[in-house]
Amino acid sequence: MSDLALSIPEARTARPRSAARVLRTVQTVCIFIIALVIVSPLLLLVVASLKDDRFQILADMGSFRAFWVSNPTLSNYAEVGHLSGQLAFGRYLINSLIILVTTVCSGLVVNSMAGFVLAWGSLRGRAVILSVVIALYVIPQESIIMPLVIMVSRAGMSDTFAVQIVPWVASPLYIFLFYQFFTQLPKELLEAAEMDGASFFRAYRSIFLPLSLPALATVSILMGIETWNQYLWPILVTQTDYARPIAVAIATFFGQDSIYWDRAMAASVLMMIPILGLYLVFQRWFVSSFIGSAVKG
């Protein structure tokens, strides 16, 4: 009798444990499937870049053979280095790096200063300006791109590095991100700095900017991705290979007569490496910024 009395509560507690174990298993399987779906295009890209037959790449598409290579080779990466005769692929890569570094560094300075002024500056009509900044963000970039092309052409900026950097340094989105971050910091920091005789700009440079590492990391990664993936704008404002970025160079593999899938895959892998490096450098602050935003939200 006593054994039966003890077994009943054990059976009752075993059922929830069993149900929880099944639920965890289902969750793990679902997460694994979602991760597999997300990673599969990247895996396919890397595997295809190691195949030396572009026709075989097309033949393998749609089957599991697309994710397997029997004789991997780096010949596609070697051929990519000899693109277009006069300018090697490395030149496009350097062009993209120049545009990326200059745009991101300039953007961090300009957008953070604008966000700081909107947050704590004694600017008249600050609320109206902030509303205009937010309104500008919702306007599609494609709707103003043609007038912008005419403007930079009249200014003599076509086919230069400057035409791919200057128009995209200031961004309503990044100004608003910095504005939001600075408004979350205590205003007493600014008042204490002013009591010590520091100017408004010095308070920004010495106190608020060092505290905004999560915002700087977030804007760096978002701005870097946006700049690195620019395709339409360089096509419209550049006519030669002098300042064209790597995204435009990949398009040269898709000709009217033939498509070089093998080289395009290798070039795409090379194109990913710098932006992945940027993410790894700022990963710590980038993740903490998103987690902080989610908790506060």
Coordinates of C-alpha atoms in Angstrom, one line a residue:
M1 CA 0.0 0.0 0.0
S2 CA 2.8 2.4 0.9
D3 CA 4.7 1.6 -2.3
L4 CA 1.6 2.4 -4.4
A5 CA 1.1 5.7 -2.6
L6 CA 4.7 6.7 -3.4
S7 CA 4.5 5.7 -7.0
I8 CA 1.4 7.9 -7.8
P9 CA 3.2 11.3 -7.2
E10 CA 6.3 10.0 -9.0
A11 CA 4.1 9.2 -12.0
R12 CA 2.5 12.6 -11.9
T13 CA 5.9 14.4 -11.8
A14 CA 7.3 12.1 -14.5
R15 CA 4.7 13.2 -17.1
P16 CA 5.5 17.0 -17.0
R17 CA 9.2 16.1 -17.2
S18 CA 8.6 13.8 -20.2
A19 CA 6.5 16.5 -21.9
A20 CA 9.2 19.1 -21.3
R21 CA 11.8 16.8 -22.7
V22 CA 9.7 16.3 -25.9
L23 CA 9.1 20.0 -26.2
R24 CA 12.9 20.7 -25.9
T25 CA 13.6 18.1 -28.6
V26 CA 11.0 19.6 -30.9
Q27 CA 12.4 23.1 -30.3
T28 CA 16.0 21.9 -31.0
V29 CA 14.9 20.2 -34.2
C30 CA 13.0 23.4 -35.4
I31 CA 16.0 25.6 -34.6
F32 CA 18.3 23.2 -36.4
I33 CA 16.1 23.2 -39.5
I34 CA 15.8 27.0 -39.5
A35 CA 19.6 27.3 -39.1
L36 CA 20.1 24.9 -42.0
V37 CA 17.8 26.9 -44.3
I38 CA 19.7 30.1 -43.4
V39 CA 23.2 28.6 -43.8
S40 CA 22.5 26.5 -46.9
P41 CA 22.9 29.3 -49.5
L42 CA 26.2 30.2 -47.9
L43 CA 27.4 26.6 -47.9
L44 CA 26.3 26.2 -51.5
L45 CA 28.2 29.3 -52.5
V46 CA 31.5 28.1 -50.8
V47 CA 31.2 24.6 -52.3
A48 CA 30.4 25.9 -55.8
S49 CA 33.5 28.2 -55.6
L50 CA 35.6 25.1 -55.2
K51 CA 34.4 23.4 -58.3
D52 CA 36.3 23.8 -61.5
D53 CA 33.5 23.2 -64.0
R54 CA 30.8 25.9 -64.3
F55 CA 28.5 23.6 -66.3
Q56 CA 28.7 21.1 -63.5
I57 CA 27.7 23.8 -61.0
L58 CA 24.5 24.4 -63.0
A59 CA 23.9 20.6 -63.3
D60 CA 24.2 20.1 -59.5
M61 CA 21.7 22.9 -58.7
G62 CA 18.5 21.5 -57.2
S63 CA 20.1 18.4 -55.8
F64 CA 22.2 17.5 -52.8
R65 CA 25.2 17.3 -55.1
A66 CA 25.3 21.1 -55.0
F67 CA 26.6 20.8 -51.4
W68 CA 29.4 18.4 -52.2
V69 CA 32.6 18.7 -54.1
S70 CA 34.7 15.6 -54.8
N71 CA 37.8 17.3 -56.1
P72 CA 38.1 20.8 -54.5
T73 CA 40.3 23.3 -56.2
L74 CA 41.3 26.9 -55.7
S75 CA 41.7 27.6 -59.5
N76 CA 38.6 29.8 -59.5
Y77 CA 40.2 32.1 -56.9
A78 CA 43.4 32.2 -59.0
E79 CA 41.4 33.1 -62.2
V80 CA 39.5 35.8 -60.4
G81 CA 42.7 37.6 -59.9
H82 CA 43.2 38.0 -63.6
L83 CA 39.8 39.7 -64.4
S84 CA 39.5 42.2 -67.2
G85 CA 43.1 42.3 -68.4
Q86 CA 44.2 45.8 -67.4
L87 CA 42.7 45.9 -63.9
A88 CA 42.9 42.8 -61.7
F89 CA 40.2 41.8 -59.3
G90 CA 42.3 42.9 -56.4
R91 CA 42.0 46.5 -57.7
Y92 CA 38.2 46.3 -57.3
L93 CA 38.7 44.9 -53.9
I94 CA 41.0 47.8 -52.9
N95 CA 38.5 50.3 -54.4
S96 CA 35.7 48.8 -52.2
L97 CA 37.9 49.0 -49.1
I98 CA 38.8 52.6 -49.7
I99 CA 35.1 53.5 -50.2
L100 CA 34.1 51.4 -47.2
V101 CA 36.7 52.8 -44.7
T102 CA 36.3 56.4 -45.8
T103 CA 32.5 56.3 -45.8
V104 CA 32.1 54.6 -42.4
C105 CA 34.8 56.8 -40.6
S106 CA 33.3 60.0 -42.0
G107 CA 29.8 58.8 -41.3
L108 CA 30.5 58.0 -37.7
V109 CA 31.8 61.5 -37.1
V110 CA 29.1 63.4 -39.0
N111 CA 26.1 61.3 -37.8
S112 CA 27.2 61.2 -34.2
M113 CA 27.7 65.0 -34.1
A114 CA 24.3 65.6 -35.7
G115 CA 22.7 63.2 -33.2
F116 CA 24.4 64.8 -30.3
V117 CA 23.3 68.3 -31.3
L118 CA 19.7 67.1 -31.8
A119 CA 19.8 65.4 -28.4
W120 CA 21.4 68.1 -26.2
G121 CA 22.1 71.1 -28.3
S122 CA 20.3 74.5 -27.9
L123 CA 19.0 74.4 -31.4
R124 CA 15.8 76.3 -32.3
G125 CA 13.2 74.1 -33.9
R126 CA 14.9 71.0 -32.8
A127 CA 11.7 68.9 -32.7
V128 CA 10.9 70.1 -36.3
I129 CA 14.4 69.2 -37.5
L130 CA 14.1 65.8 -35.9
S131 CA 10.7 65.2 -37.5
V132 CA 12.3 66.1 -40.9
V133 CA 15.2 63.7 -40.3
I134 CA 12.7 60.9 -39.5
A135 CA 10.6 61.8 -42.6
L136 CA 13.7 61.7 -44.8
Y137 CA 14.4 58.1 -43.7
V138 CA 11.1 56.8 -45.0
I139 CA 11.7 58.2 -48.5
P140 CA 12.9 55.4 -50.8
Q141 CA 16.5 56.0 -52.0
E142 CA 15.6 55.1 -55.6
S143 CA 13.1 58.0 -55.8
I144 CA 15.9 60.6 -55.4
I145 CA 18.7 58.8 -57.1
M146 CA 18.3 60.3 -60.6
P147 CA 18.2 63.9 -59.4
L148 CA 21.3 63.1 -57.3
V149 CA 23.0 61.6 -60.4
I150 CA 22.4 64.9 -62.3
M151 CA 23.7 67.0 -59.3
V152 CA 27.0 65.1 -58.9
S153 CA 27.5 65.1 -62.7
R154 CA 27.1 68.9 -62.8
A155 CA 29.5 69.1 -59.9
G156 CA 32.1 67.2 -61.9
M157 CA 32.2 64.3 -59.4
S158 CA 31.4 61.5 -61.9
D159 CA 33.8 58.5 -62.0
T160 CA 35.6 59.4 -58.8
F161 CA 35.8 57.9 -55.3
A162 CA 34.2 61.1 -53.9
V163 CA 31.0 60.5 -55.7
Q164 CA 30.6 57.1 -54.0
I165 CA 31.4 58.5 -50.6
V166 CA 30.1 62.1 -50.1
P167 CA 26.4 61.5 -50.8
W168 CA 26.1 58.6 -48.3
V169 CA 28.1 60.0 -45.4
A170 CA 25.1 61.6 -43.7
S171 CA 22.1 59.3 -43.2
P172 CA 18.8 60.1 -41.4
L173 CA 18.7 56.6 -40.0
Y174 CA 22.1 56.8 -38.3
I175 CA 21.5 60.3 -37.1
F176 CA 18.3 59.1 -35.4
L177 CA 20.2 56.1 -33.9
F178 CA 22.8 58.3 -32.3
Y179 CA 20.1 60.8 -31.2
Q180 CA 18.3 57.9 -29.4
F181 CA 21.5 56.7 -27.8
F182 CA 22.6 60.1 -26.5
T183 CA 19.2 60.9 -25.1
Q184 CA 19.4 57.8 -22.9
L185 CA 22.6 59.1 -21.3
P186 CA 22.1 61.4 -18.2
K187 CA 22.1 65.1 -19.0
E188 CA 24.1 65.6 -15.7
L189 CA 27.2 64.5 -17.7
L190 CA 26.8 67.5 -19.9
E191 CA 26.1 69.9 -17.1
A192 CA 29.1 68.7 -15.1
A193 CA 31.3 69.1 -18.1
E194 CA 30.1 72.7 -18.6
M195 CA 30.7 73.5 -14.9
D196 CA 34.3 72.3 -15.4
G197 CA 34.6 74.8 -18.3
A198 CA 34.4 72.3 -21.1
S199 CA 32.8 73.5 -24.4
F200 CA 29.8 71.7 -25.9
F201 CA 32.0 70.1 -28.6
R202 CA 34.6 69.0 -26.0
A203 CA 31.9 67.4 -23.9
Y204 CA 30.8 65.5 -27.0
R205 CA 34.3 64.4 -27.9
S206 CA 35.7 63.6 -24.4
I207 CA 32.6 62.3 -22.6
F208 CA 29.7 61.3 -24.8
L209 CA 31.6 59.8 -27.7
P210 CA 33.7 57.3 -25.7
L211 CA 30.4 56.2 -24.0
S212 CA 28.7 55.5 -27.3
L213 CA 30.7 52.4 -28.4
P214 CA 27.6 50.2 -28.8
A215 CA 26.0 52.9 -31.1
L216 CA 29.3 53.3 -33.0
A217 CA 29.6 49.6 -33.5
T218 CA 26.0 49.2 -34.6
V219 CA 26.3 52.1 -37.1
S220 CA 29.7 50.9 -38.4
I221 CA 28.3 47.4 -39.2
L222 CA 25.0 48.7 -40.7
M223 CA 26.7 51.4 -42.7
G224 CA 29.5 49.1 -43.8
I225 CA 27.0 46.5 -45.1
E226 CA 25.1 49.2 -46.9
T227 CA 28.2 50.7 -48.5
W228 CA 29.8 47.4 -49.4
N229 CA 26.6 46.1 -51.2
Q230 CA 26.1 49.3 -53.2
Y231 CA 25.5 48.3 -56.9
L232 CA 23.1 50.6 -58.6
W233 CA 24.8 53.9 -57.6
P234 CA 28.3 52.9 -58.8
I235 CA 26.8 51.7 -62.1
L236 CA 25.2 55.2 -62.6
V237 CA 28.0 57.4 -61.6
T238 CA 31.1 55.6 -62.8
Q239 CA 32.0 54.9 -66.4
T240 CA 35.5 53.3 -66.1
D241 CA 37.1 50.7 -63.8
Y242 CA 39.2 53.4 -62.0
A243 CA 36.9 53.7 -58.9
R244 CA 34.4 50.9 -59.4
P245 CA 33.8 48.6 -56.4
I246 CA 33.8 44.8 -56.3
A247 CA 30.0 44.5 -56.5
V248 CA 30.2 45.9 -60.1
A249 CA 33.2 43.7 -60.9
I250 CA 31.2 40.5 -60.2
A251 CA 28.6 41.6 -62.8
T252 CA 31.3 41.3 -65.5
F253 CA 31.1 37.5 -65.0
F254 CA 27.5 37.5 -66.3
G255 CA 28.1 38.2 -70.0
Q256 CA 25.6 38.0 -72.9
D257 CA 27.3 35.0 -74.4
S258 CA 28.2 33.0 -71.3
I259 CA 28.0 33.1 -67.5
Y260 CA 31.0 32.1 -65.4
W261 CA 29.3 30.7 -62.3
D262 CA 32.5 29.3 -60.9
R263 CA 34.4 32.6 -60.9
A264 CA 31.3 34.5 -59.8
M265 CA 31.0 32.2 -56.8
A266 CA 34.7 32.6 -55.9
A267 CA 34.4 36.4 -56.2
S268 CA 31.3 36.4 -54.0
V269 CA 33.2 34.5 -51.3
L270 CA 36.1 37.0 -51.5
M271 CA 33.5 39.8 -51.3
M272 CA 32.1 38.5 -48.0
I273 CA 35.5 38.3 -46.2
P274 CA 36.0 42.0 -45.4
I275 CA 32.4 42.6 -44.2
L276 CA 32.6 39.5 -42.0
G277 CA 35.9 40.9 -40.6
L278 CA 34.1 44.2 -39.8
Y279 CA 31.4 42.3 -38.0
L280 CA 33.8 40.2 -36.0
V281 CA 35.7 43.4 -34.9
F282 CA 32.6 45.1 -33.6
Q283 CA 30.6 42.0 -32.7
R284 CA 30.9 42.5 -28.9
W285 CA 29.4 46.0 -28.9
F286 CA 27.0 45.3 -31.8
V287 CA 25.4 42.4 -29.9
S288 CA 25.2 44.3 -26.6
S289 CA 23.6 47.2 -28.4
F290 CA 20.9 45.1 -29.8
I291 CA 20.3 43.2 -26.5
G292 CA 20.1 46.6 -24.7
S293 CA 17.7 47.9 -27.2
A294 CA 15.5 44.9 -26.9
V295 CA 15.5 45.0 -23.0
K296 CA 14.7 48.7 -23.0
G297 CA 12.1 48.3 -25.7

